[in-house]
Short mmCIF file of C-alpha atoms in Angstrom, two decimals:
data_model
loop_
_atom_site.label_atom_id
_atom_site.label_comp_id
_atom_site.label_asym_id
_atom_site.label_seq_id
_atom_site.Cartn_x
_atom_site.Cartn_y
_atom_site.Cartn_z
CA MET A 1 80.26 97.24 91.80
CA ARG A 2 78.45 95.84 94.88
CA THR A 3 79.10 97.87 98.04
CA GLU A 4 80.53 95.71 100.79
CA ARG A 5 79.84 96.99 104.29
CA ILE A 6 81.03 95.83 107.69
CA SER A 7 80.69 97.37 111.15
CA ILE A 8 83.32 99.33 113.09
CA ARG A 9 83.62 96.43 115.52
CA GLN A 10 84.18 93.89 112.73
CA PHE A 11 86.80 96.16 111.15
CA ALA A 12 88.59 96.57 114.51
CA TRP A 13 88.59 92.82 115.10
CA MET A 14 89.99 92.24 111.61
CA VAL A 15 92.84 94.57 112.57
CA THR A 16 93.46 92.47 115.68
CA VAL A 17 93.56 89.27 113.64
CA LEU A 18 96.18 90.85 111.37
CA LEU A 19 98.37 92.17 114.17
CA VAL A 20 98.11 89.30 116.65
CA GLY A 21 97.54 86.36 114.26
CA THR A 22 101.06 85.08 113.69
CA SER A 23 102.98 87.35 116.11
CA LEU A 24 101.71 84.90 118.70
CA PHE A 25 104.03 82.23 117.31
CA THR A 26 107.06 84.23 116.16
CA LEU A 27 107.79 87.28 118.25
CA THR A 28 106.86 85.79 121.62
CA ARG A 29 110.11 83.85 121.19
CA GLN A 30 112.24 86.51 119.52
CA LEU A 31 111.50 89.54 121.68
CA PRO A 32 112.68 88.02 125.01
CA ARG A 33 115.94 87.15 123.21
CA ILE A 34 116.58 90.84 122.64
CA ALA A 35 114.95 92.68 125.54
CA SER A 36 115.11 89.92 128.21
CA GLN A 37 112.43 90.16 130.91
CA ASP A 38 111.39 93.66 129.76
CA ALA A 39 110.31 92.40 126.32
CA TRP A 40 106.63 92.81 127.25
CA LEU A 41 107.19 96.60 127.12
CA SER A 42 108.10 96.42 123.42
CA TYR A 43 104.57 97.09 122.16
CA ILE A 44 104.14 100.77 122.98
CA LEU A 45 106.28 102.25 120.18
CA PRO A 46 104.72 99.89 117.59
CA ALA A 47 101.27 101.04 118.79
CA ILE A 48 102.24 104.69 118.31
CA TYR A 49 103.62 103.91 114.85
CA ALA A 50 100.42 102.00 113.97
CA PHE A 51 98.40 105.03 115.14
CA ALA A 52 100.33 107.13 112.62
CA VAL A 53 99.53 104.62 109.85
CA ALA A 54 95.86 104.72 110.93
CA ALA A 55 95.90 108.53 110.65
CA LEU A 56 97.35 108.28 107.13
CA PHE A 57 94.70 105.75 106.11
CA SER A 58 92.01 107.98 107.56
CA MET A 59 93.34 110.99 105.65
CA LEU A 60 93.41 109.02 102.38
CA ALA A 61 89.92 107.62 103.02
CA ALA A 62 88.61 111.13 103.71
CA ARG A 63 90.02 112.36 100.41
CA TYR A 64 88.95 109.31 98.39
CA PRO A 65 85.73 108.08 100.08
CA GLY A 66 84.53 104.55 99.34
CA LYS A 67 87.85 103.46 97.78
CA ASN A 68 90.48 100.99 98.92
CA ILE A 69 94.25 101.58 98.86
CA PHE A 70 94.67 100.05 95.38
CA GLU A 71 92.00 102.28 93.87
CA ILE A 72 93.38 105.30 95.75
CA ALA A 73 96.88 104.58 94.39
CA ARG A 74 95.62 104.43 90.81
CA GLU A 75 93.55 107.56 91.22
CA ALA A 76 96.18 109.57 93.08
CA ALA A 77 99.36 108.50 91.30
CA GLY A 78 97.92 107.89 87.85
CA ARG A 79 97.46 104.72 85.84
CA TRP A 80 101.11 103.72 85.40
CA ALA A 81 102.70 104.90 88.67
CA GLY A 82 99.61 103.75 90.58
CA GLY A 83 99.75 100.39 88.81
CA ALA A 84 103.43 99.99 89.71
CA LEU A 85 102.64 100.90 93.32
CA ASN A 86 99.86 98.30 93.38
CA GLY A 87 102.26 95.72 91.93
CA LEU A 88 104.69 96.46 94.77
CA LEU A 89 101.90 96.14 97.34
CA ILE A 90 100.69 92.84 95.86
CA ALA A 91 104.25 91.40 95.93
CA HIS A 92 104.62 92.57 99.54
CA PHE A 93 101.31 90.99 100.58
CA LEU A 94 102.26 87.78 98.76
CA LEU A 95 105.46 87.56 100.80
CA ILE A 96 103.46 88.09 104.02
CA ALA A 97 100.96 85.40 102.98
CA ILE A 98 103.77 82.93 102.16
CA ARG A 99 105.52 83.60 105.48
CA ASP A 100 102.33 83.22 107.50
CA LEU A 101 101.12 80.07 105.73
CA LYS A 102 104.49 78.39 106.17
CA LEU A 103 104.61 79.41 109.82
CA ILE A 104 101.12 78.02 110.53
CA ALA A 105 102.06 74.83 108.67
CA PHE A 106 105.27 74.39 110.72
CA PHE A 107 103.39 75.13 113.92
CA SER A 108 100.58 72.69 113.10
CA GLN A 109 103.08 70.01 112.17
CA SER A 110 105.06 70.26 115.38
CA THR A 111 102.07 70.54 117.72
CA LEU A 112 99.04 68.82 116.19
CA LEU A 113 99.81 66.89 112.98
CA GLY A 114 103.21 65.36 113.70
CA ALA A 115 103.08 62.66 111.01
CA THR A 116 101.52 64.77 108.25
CA PRO A 117 103.88 66.02 105.52
CA ILE A 118 104.25 69.80 105.39
CA GLU A 119 103.02 69.99 101.79
CA ILE A 120 99.73 68.33 102.73
CA ILE A 121 99.22 70.79 105.62
CA LEU A 122 100.00 73.65 103.24
CA PHE A 123 97.58 72.20 100.70
CA LEU A 124 94.77 72.08 103.29
CA LEU A 125 95.50 75.63 104.45
CA VAL A 126 95.50 76.94 100.87
CA LEU A 127 92.27 75.05 100.18
CA ALA A 128 90.60 76.82 103.13
CA THR A 129 92.00 80.17 102.00
CA VAL A 130 90.76 79.68 98.43
CA TYR A 131 87.33 78.66 99.74
CA TYR A 132 87.09 81.87 101.78
CA ALA A 133 88.05 83.87 98.73
CA SER A 134 84.95 82.56 96.98
CA LEU A 135 82.88 84.26 99.71
CA SER A 136 82.84 87.98 100.53
CA ILE A 137 84.70 90.16 103.00
CA GLU A 138 81.48 90.39 105.04
CA ASP A 139 81.65 86.60 105.55
CA HIS A 140 85.28 86.87 106.66
CA ALA A 141 84.30 89.53 109.18
CA ARG A 142 81.52 87.30 110.54
CA VAL A 143 83.88 84.33 110.97
CA ILE A 144 86.33 86.56 112.81
CA GLU A 145 83.44 87.71 115.00
CA LEU A 146 82.89 84.07 115.98
CA ILE A 147 86.54 83.33 116.84
CA PHE A 148 87.58 86.61 118.41
CA PRO A 149 85.59 86.39 121.71
CA PHE A 150 87.15 82.98 122.40
CA MET A 151 90.61 84.41 121.80
CA VAL A 152 89.98 87.18 124.33
CA LEU A 153 88.30 84.78 126.76
CA PHE A 154 91.26 82.37 126.73
CA THR A 155 93.72 85.23 127.17
CA LEU A 156 91.69 86.48 130.14
CA ILE A 157 91.31 83.13 131.90
CA THR A 158 94.86 81.86 131.29
CA PRO A 159 96.40 83.90 134.17
CA PHE A 160 93.84 82.41 136.57
CA LEU A 161 94.57 78.87 135.41
CA LEU A 162 98.31 79.43 135.67
CA THR A 163 98.48 81.08 139.09
CA GLY A 164 100.41 78.11 140.46
CA ASP A 165 103.15 78.45 137.81
CA MET A 166 103.55 82.22 137.96
CA ASN A 167 106.44 83.88 139.67
CA LEU A 168 106.61 87.68 139.65
CA SER A 169 110.34 87.60 140.39
CA ARG A 170 110.89 86.37 136.79
CA LEU A 171 109.76 89.80 135.60
CA GLU A 172 111.85 91.75 138.08
CA PRO A 173 113.76 94.01 138.15
CA PHE A 174 111.61 96.07 135.79
CA LEU A 175 113.14 98.25 133.07
CA VAL A 176 116.79 97.46 133.63
CA VAL A 177 117.40 96.40 130.04
CA HIS A 178 119.62 98.65 127.91
CA PRO A 179 117.41 101.26 126.16
CA GLY A 180 118.96 100.30 122.81
CA ARG A 181 117.81 96.69 123.24
CA LEU A 182 114.27 97.76 124.13
CA GLY A 183 114.39 100.06 121.09
CA MET A 184 115.48 97.21 118.82
CA SER A 185 112.76 94.84 120.08
CA SER A 186 110.21 97.66 119.62
CA LEU A 187 111.46 98.23 116.07
CA ILE A 188 111.08 94.54 115.24
CA GLN A 189 107.58 94.49 116.70
CA ALA A 190 106.75 97.70 114.83
CA ALA A 191 107.66 95.95 111.57
CA SER A 192 105.23 93.20 112.53
CA PHE A 193 102.56 95.89 113.11
CA GLY A 194 103.37 97.03 109.57
CA ASP A 195 101.01 94.24 108.45
CA LEU A 196 98.33 96.84 109.19
CA LEU A 197 98.93 97.92 105.60
CA ILE A 198 96.76 94.95 104.55
CA MET A 199 93.75 96.76 106.04
CA GLY A 200 94.23 99.34 103.29
CA ALA A 201 92.63 96.83 100.93
CA PHE A 202 89.43 96.98 102.99
CA LEU A 203 89.07 100.76 103.43
CA HIS A 204 85.98 100.74 101.20
CA THR A 205 84.08 98.53 103.68
CA LEU A 206 83.40 101.46 106.05
CA ALA A 207 81.54 104.49 104.77
CA ARG A 208 83.21 107.30 106.75
CA ALA A 209 86.87 108.12 107.24
CA SER A 210 86.27 108.83 110.93
CA ALA A 211 84.80 105.34 111.34
CA ILE A 212 87.90 103.84 109.69
CA HIS A 213 90.13 105.88 111.99
CA VAL A 214 88.46 104.81 115.25
CA ALA A 215 88.15 101.19 114.11
CA LEU A 216 91.86 101.03 113.28
CA ARG A 217 92.80 102.64 116.61
CA LYS A 218 90.51 100.31 118.56
CA GLY A 219 91.98 97.26 116.78
CA ILE A 220 95.55 98.46 117.39
CA LEU A 221 94.90 98.94 121.11
CA ILE A 222 93.17 95.55 121.48
CA SER A 223 96.19 93.94 119.75
CA THR A 224 98.65 95.84 121.95
CA ILE A 225 96.85 94.76 125.12
CA LEU A 226 96.49 91.13 123.99
CA LEU A 227 100.14 90.78 122.94
CA THR A 228 101.39 92.55 126.07
CA ALA A 229 99.27 90.27 128.27
CA ILE A 230 100.43 87.11 126.46
CA LEU A 231 104.15 88.00 126.55
CA LEU A 232 103.88 89.14 130.17
CA LEU A 233 102.36 85.77 131.03
CA ILE A 234 104.98 83.82 129.05
CA ILE A 235 107.87 85.52 130.86
CA ASN A 236 106.06 85.26 134.19
CA VAL A 237 105.45 81.52 133.78
CA LEU A 238 108.50 80.32 131.82
CA GLY A 239 111.10 82.99 132.53
CA GLU A 240 113.08 84.87 129.87
CA ASP A 241 115.72 82.15 129.33
CA LEU A 242 113.25 79.37 128.66
CA ALA A 243 110.99 81.67 126.60
CA SER A 244 113.86 82.54 124.26
CA ASP A 245 115.10 78.94 123.97
CA LEU A 246 111.79 77.24 123.21
CA THR A 247 110.49 77.16 119.64
CA TYR A 248 106.92 78.07 120.58
CA PRO A 249 106.92 79.49 124.12
CA ALA A 250 103.25 80.50 123.87
CA PHE A 251 102.34 76.87 123.17
CA THR A 252 104.56 75.59 125.99
CA MET A 253 102.88 78.05 128.32
CA ILE A 254 99.38 76.82 127.51
CA GLU A 255 100.63 73.25 127.89
CA GLN A 256 101.07 74.06 131.59
CA LEU A 257 97.31 74.61 131.93
CA GLN A 258 95.55 71.97 134.01
CA LEU A 259 92.08 72.17 135.48
CA THR A 260 91.86 68.75 137.10
CA ASP A 261 93.64 65.42 136.70
CA PHE A 262 91.39 64.36 133.84
CA LEU A 263 91.39 67.73 132.04
CA ASP A 264 95.09 68.21 131.49
CA ARG A 265 95.13 68.71 127.69
CA LEU A 266 93.52 72.13 127.77
CA GLU A 267 95.96 73.40 125.15
CA ILE A 268 94.01 71.45 122.50
CA PHE A 269 90.97 73.68 123.12
CA ILE A 270 93.12 76.80 122.90
CA LEU A 271 94.70 75.60 119.65
CA PHE A 272 91.19 75.28 118.24
CA VAL A 273 91.08 79.06 118.55
CA TRP A 274 94.71 80.02 117.90
CA VAL A 275 95.14 78.11 114.62
CA PRO A 276 91.93 79.46 112.98
CA PHE A 277 92.80 82.91 114.33
CA ALA A 278 96.18 82.79 112.59
CA THR A 279 94.66 81.20 109.47
CA MET A 280 92.19 84.08 109.19
CA LYS A 281 95.18 86.39 108.90
CA SER A 282 96.29 84.49 105.78
CA VAL A 283 92.71 84.60 104.50
CA LEU A 284 92.60 88.39 104.88
CA THR A 285 96.02 88.77 103.22
CA PHE A 286 94.87 86.55 100.35
CA ALA A 287 91.69 88.63 99.98
CA ALA A 288 93.80 91.81 99.91
CA ILE A 289 95.96 90.37 97.09
CA LEU A 290 92.83 89.46 95.13
CA TYR A 291 91.44 92.98 95.56
CA GLY A 292 94.79 94.27 94.33
CA LEU A 293 94.74 92.09 91.21
CA SER A 294 91.13 92.93 90.39
CA SER A 295 91.84 96.67 90.81
CA PHE A 296 93.84 96.46 87.54
CA PHE A 297 90.60 95.59 85.77
CA GLY A 298 88.34 98.11 87.48
CA HIS A 299 86.35 95.77 89.73
CA ARG A 300 86.44 94.36 93.26
CA SER A 301 85.91 90.68 92.67
CA MET A 302 87.67 88.12 94.85
CA ASN A 303 86.71 85.06 92.83
CA ARG A 304 88.36 85.74 89.49
CA PHE A 305 91.94 84.76 90.30
CA HIS A 306 91.55 82.86 93.57
CA ILE A 307 92.28 79.37 92.21
CA PRO A 308 95.40 80.20 90.15
CA LEU A 309 96.65 82.43 92.97
CA GLY A 310 95.98 79.67 95.50
CA LEU A 311 98.14 77.29 93.46
CA LEU A 312 100.91 79.88 93.23
CA LEU A 313 100.74 80.45 96.99
CA LEU A 314 100.88 76.70 97.62
CA PHE A 315 104.08 76.18 95.62
CA ALA A 316 105.72 79.44 96.62
CA SER A 317 105.21 78.61 100.29
CA TYR A 318 106.42 75.04 99.69
CA PHE A 319 109.76 76.35 98.39
CA SER A 320 110.13 79.30 100.78
CA PHE A 321 111.59 78.99 104.29
CA ASP A 322 113.33 75.66 104.87
CA SER A 323 112.58 75.60 108.58
CA VAL A 324 110.69 77.53 111.20
CA ILE A 325 113.99 79.10 112.28
CA ASP A 326 114.15 80.71 108.81
CA VAL A 327 110.69 82.20 109.38
CA PHE A 328 111.80 83.52 112.78
CA ALA A 329 114.95 85.01 111.27
CA PHE A 330 112.93 86.66 108.50
CA SER A 331 110.57 88.20 111.08
CA MET A 332 113.47 90.17 112.58
CA LEU A 333 115.64 92.73 110.75
CA PRO A 334 114.69 91.59 107.19
CA ASN A 335 111.04 92.28 107.99
CA VAL A 336 111.97 95.75 109.32
CA LEU A 337 113.76 96.61 106.06
CA ASN A 338 111.03 95.09 103.91
CA GLN A 339 108.22 96.96 105.68
CA ALA A 340 110.18 100.22 105.81
CA ALA A 341 110.96 100.11 102.08
CA VAL A 342 107.38 99.35 101.05
CA GLN A 343 105.76 101.85 103.42
CA ILE A 344 108.14 104.70 102.64
CA VAL A 345 107.59 104.24 98.90
CA LEU A 346 103.81 103.78 99.22
CA PHE A 347 103.01 106.58 101.65
CA GLY A 348 105.67 108.87 100.16
CA ILE A 349 104.19 108.67 96.66
CA LEU A 350 100.59 108.81 97.90
CA LEU A 351 101.21 111.84 100.11
CA LEU A 352 103.02 113.66 97.34
CA ALA A 353 100.22 112.83 94.93
CA VAL A 354 97.57 113.99 97.43
CA LEU A 355 99.47 117.22 98.10
CA PHE A 356 99.98 118.11 94.46
CA ARG A 357 96.72 116.80 93.01
CA ARG A 358 93.63 118.64 94.11
CA THR A 359 91.19 116.77 91.91
CA ALA A 360 90.09 114.20 94.46
CA GLY A 361 86.81 114.53 96.29
CA SER A 362 87.21 116.20 99.69
CA SER A 363 85.80 114.69 102.81
CA ASN A 364 82.83 115.78 104.84
CA ASP A 365 84.51 114.36 107.97
CA THR A 366 85.32 117.20 110.31
CA ASP A 367 85.79 115.17 113.49
CA HIS A 368 89.42 114.22 113.02
CA ALA A 369 90.51 115.91 116.23
CA SER A 370 87.58 114.80 118.39
CA PRO A 371 88.14 114.93 122.18
CA GLY A 372 88.19 111.12 122.38
CA LEU A 373 90.88 110.89 119.70
CA VAL A 374 93.10 113.45 121.44
CA ARG A 375 92.57 111.77 124.83
CA THR A 376 93.48 108.27 123.55
CA THR A 377 96.59 109.56 121.77
CA ALA A 378 97.65 111.53 124.86
CA LEU A 379 97.24 108.46 127.07
CA LEU A 380 99.28 106.33 124.68
CA LEU A 381 102.05 108.91 124.49
CA ALA A 382 101.99 109.22 128.29
CA ALA A 383 102.39 105.42 128.56
CA ALA A 384 105.51 105.67 126.38
CA ALA A 385 106.83 108.73 128.25
CA ILE A 386 106.46 107.11 131.66
CA LEU A 387 108.99 104.44 130.65
CA LEU A 388 111.73 106.97 129.89
CA PRO A 389 112.82 107.95 133.43
CA ALA A 390 112.75 104.30 134.50
CA LEU A 391 115.07 103.25 131.67
CA PHE A 392 117.80 105.44 133.19
CA LEU A 393 116.98 105.28 136.92
CA ALA A 394 115.68 101.74 137.50
CA LYS A 395 119.18 100.22 137.68
CA THR A 396 119.98 102.24 140.79
CA HIS A 397 116.45 102.73 142.16
CA ALA A 398 114.39 99.57 141.68
CA TRP A 399 111.23 101.25 143.00
CA VAL A 400 111.27 103.66 140.02
CA GLY A 401 111.12 100.68 137.66
CA ASP A 402 108.25 99.10 139.63
CA ALA A 403 106.26 102.36 139.74
CA CYS A 404 106.79 103.11 136.04
CA ALA A 405 105.84 99.57 134.96
CA LEU A 406 102.64 99.83 137.02
CA GLY A 407 101.92 103.30 135.62
CA TYR A 408 102.53 101.99 132.09
CA VAL A 409 99.97 99.19 132.50
CA CYS A 410 97.39 101.61 133.96
CA LEU A 411 97.87 104.15 131.14
CA LEU A 412 97.65 101.44 128.49
CA LEU A 413 94.37 100.18 129.95
CA LEU A 414 93.03 103.74 130.15
CA ALA A 415 93.96 104.32 126.48
CA PHE A 416 92.13 101.11 125.62
CA ALA A 417 89.01 102.25 127.52
CA SER A 418 89.26 105.64 125.83
CA SER A 419 89.30 104.02 122.37
CA TYR A 420 85.89 102.48 123.17
CA SER A 421 84.44 105.91 124.01
CA GLU A 422 85.90 107.16 120.68
CA VAL A 423 83.83 104.53 118.87
CA ARG A 424 80.71 105.62 120.76
CA GLU A 425 81.35 109.24 119.77
CA VAL A 426 81.61 108.34 116.09
CA LYS A 427 78.50 106.12 116.26
CA LYS A 428 76.55 109.03 117.78
CA ILE A 429 77.61 111.29 114.89
CA GLU A 430 76.57 108.62 112.37
CA MET B 1 107.67 65.35 97.75
CA ASN B 2 104.73 63.42 99.09
CA PRO B 3 103.21 61.08 96.40
CA LEU B 4 99.64 61.96 97.41
CA PHE B 5 100.50 65.61 96.91
CA MET B 6 102.07 64.86 93.53
CA LEU B 7 98.83 63.19 92.42
CA LEU B 8 96.51 65.81 93.88
CA VAL B 9 98.23 68.74 92.25
CA PRO B 10 97.79 67.74 88.57
CA LEU B 11 94.10 67.27 89.35
CA LEU B 12 94.07 70.75 90.78
CA PHE B 13 95.70 72.16 87.68
CA LEU B 14 93.09 70.41 85.57
CA GLY B 15 90.32 71.81 87.78
CA ALA B 16 91.84 75.29 87.65
CA ALA B 17 92.07 75.17 83.86
CA LEU B 18 88.43 74.00 83.55
CA TRP B 19 87.33 76.66 86.00
CA GLY B 20 89.31 79.22 84.06
CA PHE B 21 87.55 78.41 80.80
CA GLY B 22 84.15 78.79 82.45
CA LYS B 23 84.74 81.71 84.75
CA LEU B 24 86.83 83.91 82.50
CA LYS B 25 84.62 83.43 79.46
CA GLU B 26 82.96 86.76 80.09
CA ALA B 27 86.17 88.41 81.32
CA GLY B 28 88.49 90.56 79.24
CA ARG B 29 91.69 89.50 77.49
CA GLY B 30 93.86 91.07 80.21
CA GLU B 31 92.23 89.00 82.94
CA ARG B 32 92.64 85.80 80.96
CA LEU B 33 96.30 86.63 80.37
CA LEU B 34 96.95 87.35 84.04
CA ALA B 35 95.18 84.16 85.18
CA GLY B 36 97.18 82.22 82.58
CA ALA B 37 100.45 83.79 83.73
CA ILE B 38 99.77 82.93 87.38
CA LEU B 39 98.88 79.36 86.40
CA GLY B 40 102.04 79.18 84.28
CA VAL B 41 104.30 80.22 87.17
CA SER B 42 102.51 77.70 89.42
CA LEU B 43 103.05 74.95 86.84
CA PHE B 44 106.75 75.87 86.65
CA LEU B 45 107.05 75.64 90.44
CA TYR B 46 105.25 72.29 90.39
CA LEU B 47 107.71 70.94 87.82
CA CYS B 48 110.57 72.23 89.98
CA ALA B 49 109.12 70.30 92.92
CA VAL B 50 108.75 67.12 90.85
CA LEU B 51 112.28 67.44 89.43
CA ASP B 52 113.68 68.22 92.89
CA TYR B 53 115.07 71.58 91.77
CA GLU B 54 114.97 74.51 94.21
CA PRO B 55 114.08 77.76 92.45
CA TRP B 56 114.98 81.21 93.80
CA MET B 57 112.35 82.59 96.15
CA PRO B 58 111.89 86.23 97.26
CA ASN B 59 112.75 85.43 100.87
CA ASP B 60 116.22 84.29 99.70
CA LEU B 61 116.95 87.98 99.15
CA TYR B 62 116.97 88.46 102.90
CA LYS B 63 118.68 85.22 103.90
CA ARG B 64 122.19 86.63 104.40
CA LEU B 65 120.88 89.59 106.35
CA ALA B 66 118.74 87.34 108.53
CA ILE B 67 121.69 85.04 109.29
CA TRP B 68 124.00 88.00 110.03
CA PHE B 69 121.49 89.56 112.43
CA GLN B 70 120.83 86.25 114.17
CA HIS B 71 124.55 85.61 114.73
CA SER B 72 125.91 89.07 115.37
CA TYR B 73 123.13 90.71 117.34
CA ILE B 74 121.08 88.05 119.07
CA GLU B 75 123.35 85.11 119.77
CA GLU B 76 126.34 87.19 120.84
CA SER B 77 124.27 89.13 123.38
#
């Protein structure tokens, strides 16, 4: 079996593609519907939850070095139970791939390819996905490395290009939403962060468990910052009412970009990044399914089943989700239940198997509680804790809401900076 | 269904079958069976599309829940 290796940075950026990829089109509309102008604060609990998943992955990778989640499941839970678990994971990933492909197809049809039938767009997307499957995961990582800087660059320059359309009063008063509503929007976003499970299929691409841990945490924090920034901008530019009424508020926001009179279709350039960014999420999901299928036969080949699976994906996505509203509706409570069921079963069985089976190889990673790791986690928890007093006091004391929102942003940025120093620490050890 | 799509897909099936014969020659019986099963399900879905019949899809499982949540929680707020 050829050993596939990618860097910590590539792994982290793959995580970002998975977490941001299609959230950009779905939840930027749905979250303001639930948590009004405070929807941009819905990412902190999902980030904490994703940190917990990263810790579980790291623990499994430390116990079963050089193996992906499918191989770990078969080794830990045995041939039959592990096989059933892998079947469940493959079905789950297939549903994610179908949802994402259909969403990208609907989005492309309504923004770029108005006259093209949906099945032809799906066909082209599946063709690209199947082509990528004939390559290796290292190639996927390199393509993501090409797109990712543009994604960050556009997110960074958008506020400067939209200064004329921004109005801070659309975000105010801060933290006056009912805590239950903020909790619900966080839960829905957390389910979207559940797509992190797909990274389990690529655990074998990094040699050390500590490297996997820091890469996952770095990717989660980049995604949290990017999504927070984008939703903050959407509400700041469009307002919560318009953001929740429009089909694609993120697209409408970038439509407002204008540099000069002759450069007023800047959104086309941004779509050149957004659409491949989202498509790469489907590519990674497809690769994960292929790894899952090949794990039944004891190898890690992506190009054994890619064509038949591509055809299945094409027709399954053609018949699933009649409209984009169906995709949006599925991304809410149904996704929460779906992710919860799969993750409870998967991690429950794996943890039990790890606890009761002592046959697996133990790790030589002793840096699980490195200072950087503790610092980043503490900063993230502090960012969540700082919101609590404001949720109860901001209605009567607006300044508490303002101060806590500012503190939240500062702590989130500090946690992000801390995750970079974590990576440096691990690289030094390596 | 788009006529171009209807023409392209049989060609794809033909290509997939030819590829299957070549690629899976050295593979085991299990792999050939699995590839055949996936192709079979795809062919069934293609026939459904041609005959304008809507088969059950996994996301239908969640449809009622999705509609309930959309109406009772989001739109009433």
